[in-house]
Amino acid sequence: MADIRRDSKRAWWRWMALLLAVALVASACGGGNDDDDAGGVAAEATAAAEAPSGEDDAPSPSTDGGDGDQPAAQDDGAQEPEASDGAGSPEPVATEAPETAMEPQYGGTLVVGLEGETTNGLNPVNAQAAVSGLILFRALYDTLTIEGVDGESVPNLLESFSSNDDYTEWTLTLRPGISFHDGTPADSAALKRHFEEQAKGTLTGISVSDWEIQSIEIVDDLSVTVVLGKPFAPFPKYLSSHLGYFGAPSMHDLGQEGAARNPIGTGPFMLDEWIPNDVTRMVRNPNYWRTDSEGRQLPYLDALEFRPIPDSDARFAALRSGDLDASLDNTGLRVDDYNEDFKTFWQGDAYAETTYLMFNNSRPPFDDVDFRRALAQCTDRETFNTLRWDGQPPAAGPFSPGTPGYLADSGFPGYDPDAGRATIARLGVSDVELGTTNDPANLLNTELLAAMWGDCGLNVSITQVDQAELITNAVIGNFTAFLWRNHPSYGVAPERIWWHSKFGQGIALNFGRINNPAIDAALDESLTVVDPERRRQLAEDVNRAFAEGVHNLWFYHSNWLIAAHPHVHGIDNLTLDGGVEHVKVFAGRVFFTETWIEQ
């Protein structure tokens, strides 16, 4: 942990100098940013029918940064490299699968750079997993459901799910003939055990408790009925992430410590080696149940290697040098570099996470709405987004464009430093603390906020911790404010655990300790609503309540990216029943099930 105290005036001039440099470069290149939409380049990967060749030898990672070797037509939905005019953020570009696809090949090891380590293990019940951890889970486990592009969850490992009329009973049926990595059956007994273990988890148990499970009844070899104590219409949505990663009973038999280091799922890859903060290596599951659209066995790859590289600059350099085949990123600072040098897979605008400053609403002085509003007025979010993202207009709330609940104007306070300075002086607040991770980019973001607040008369100290400790601090409420990224908002109801006051006490998932009756009422009603229009209205109510209470300080909607060298194909492709499409690069989470390496 490091405590850093900055000279606010010196930092402010440093950032103003950088802003001037940005403006001069933009002027020299012939203009500013004409993009009025949310930032980032959106290009969805699309599955294509491809025949594997059966070659086994893996190629060496590219050493030329991908320049000049980009195919004329992408076979996997990647954004093709394009020249930059230097005039600001590129317009989002959507691509479609080409008519003629390349043949995928079996074999090879894909080396992927991630932004962090999942330090407390690979058992979803107890892991404090950010996006990097969820990518590992998507390789080791299958979720019971998956996010469809129409905003509704669809079966994944489940063959079907259904409810009674009031959504208090849900019958879940698994696909037949599926085994866990250790050969034990993925059956109804295992599914019952899954929910029982999830209910015991420190964090997963908080979410499961909201279901008020009365009983879990085994119907037959593949089906269970979960009886709840109240209507819960969004139940399937909860089974596409942490609560849906299906682990074997034999894994849970190992106990918490044993399961953390010995994950046993049904996924396309099996754990081979895990050296924390160095590498997580997985090998092909030879008995994986899923096939591609032509009925051919998956996965194509022999192995995956994930390398945690928290420094985004170092991760980019490793990709460019060829040490990595692919890399995950969540930055608007290198849009042109990524698009020009690599195949890029961008998340679309809908269901994007939001980057924001999360206030601890229970800790003085952040428990005072007048102080929170003053901080919003003292923060030039447009300048922040210009310097630290891609010039995206400041977010008005937690819902990105295309997501139900999005509002261009929610009523969130605008930049008014004179008003903010006057309020801070009236309240008599002089010192505040900000937290951040050890990533240099995150420190720069926090320094910029400190400089802006210093101009309003505040002395700001900055405390740095690693990502795992940051999450722990959020859970136990040991913070005042720090930058955060969350809320893809695949339905307003699943956001309930993050925002409802019920989850804001003690060990909490409502990290910001928000207590707002209007938000609570909307989230409560969302449990009984299936009408899409009413769900949208409830999400908009939540958005406006957030603005009025200034519970968080919104910056921008984070379009995730995974970039790869030209020899990598099929990232985030996944063949689902009936040609159903899943949301690609959903909140940074990708599948490598149908990824292959050109030999």
PDB file of N, CA, C and O in Angstrom, residues 295 333 338 353 471 525:
ATOM      1  N   GLY A 295     -20.824 -29.296 -36.673  1.00  0.00           N
ATOM      2  CA  GLY A 295     -20.819 -30.527 -35.900  1.00  0.00           C
ATOM      3  C   GLY A 295     -19.447 -31.040 -35.546  1.00  0.00           C
ATOM      4  O   GLY A 295     -19.304 -32.190 -35.104  1.00  0.00           O
ATOM      5  N   LEU A 333      -7.368   5.315 -24.931  1.00  0.00           N
ATOM      6  CA  LEU A 333      -6.171   6.095 -25.237  1.00  0.00           C
ATOM      7  C   LEU A 333      -5.422   5.576 -26.456  1.00  0.00           C
ATOM      8  O   LEU A 333      -4.584   6.280 -26.989  1.00  0.00           O
ATOM      9  N   TYR A 338      -4.459   0.388 -31.699  1.00  0.00           N
ATOM     10  CA  TYR A 338      -4.999  -0.970 -31.728  1.00  0.00           C
ATOM     11  C   TYR A 338      -5.613  -1.279 -33.097  1.00  0.00           C
ATOM     12  O   TYR A 338      -5.367  -2.340 -33.680  1.00  0.00           O
ATOM     13  N   GLU A 353     -20.016  -1.501 -19.599  1.00  0.00           N
ATOM     14  CA  GLU A 353     -19.812  -1.058 -18.228  1.00  0.00           C
ATOM     15  C   GLU A 353     -19.615   0.458 -18.199  1.00  0.00           C
ATOM     16  O   GLU A 353     -19.298   1.080 -19.211  1.00  0.00           O
ATOM     17  N   ILE A 471     -10.850  -4.613  -4.197  1.00  0.00           N
ATOM     18  CA  ILE A 471     -12.145  -5.287  -4.143  1.00  0.00           C
ATOM     19  C   ILE A 471     -12.507  -5.621  -2.697  1.00  0.00           C
ATOM     20  O   ILE A 471     -13.658  -5.430  -2.273  1.00  0.00           O
ATOM     21  N   GLU A 525     -39.705  -3.758  -7.577  1.00  0.00           N
ATOM     22  CA  GLU A 525     -40.722  -4.042  -8.591  1.00  0.00           C
ATOM     23  C   GLU A 525     -40.144  -4.843  -9.753  1.00  0.00           C
ATOM     24  O   GLU A 525     -40.838  -5.664 -10.364  1.00  0.00           O
TER      25      GLU A 525
END
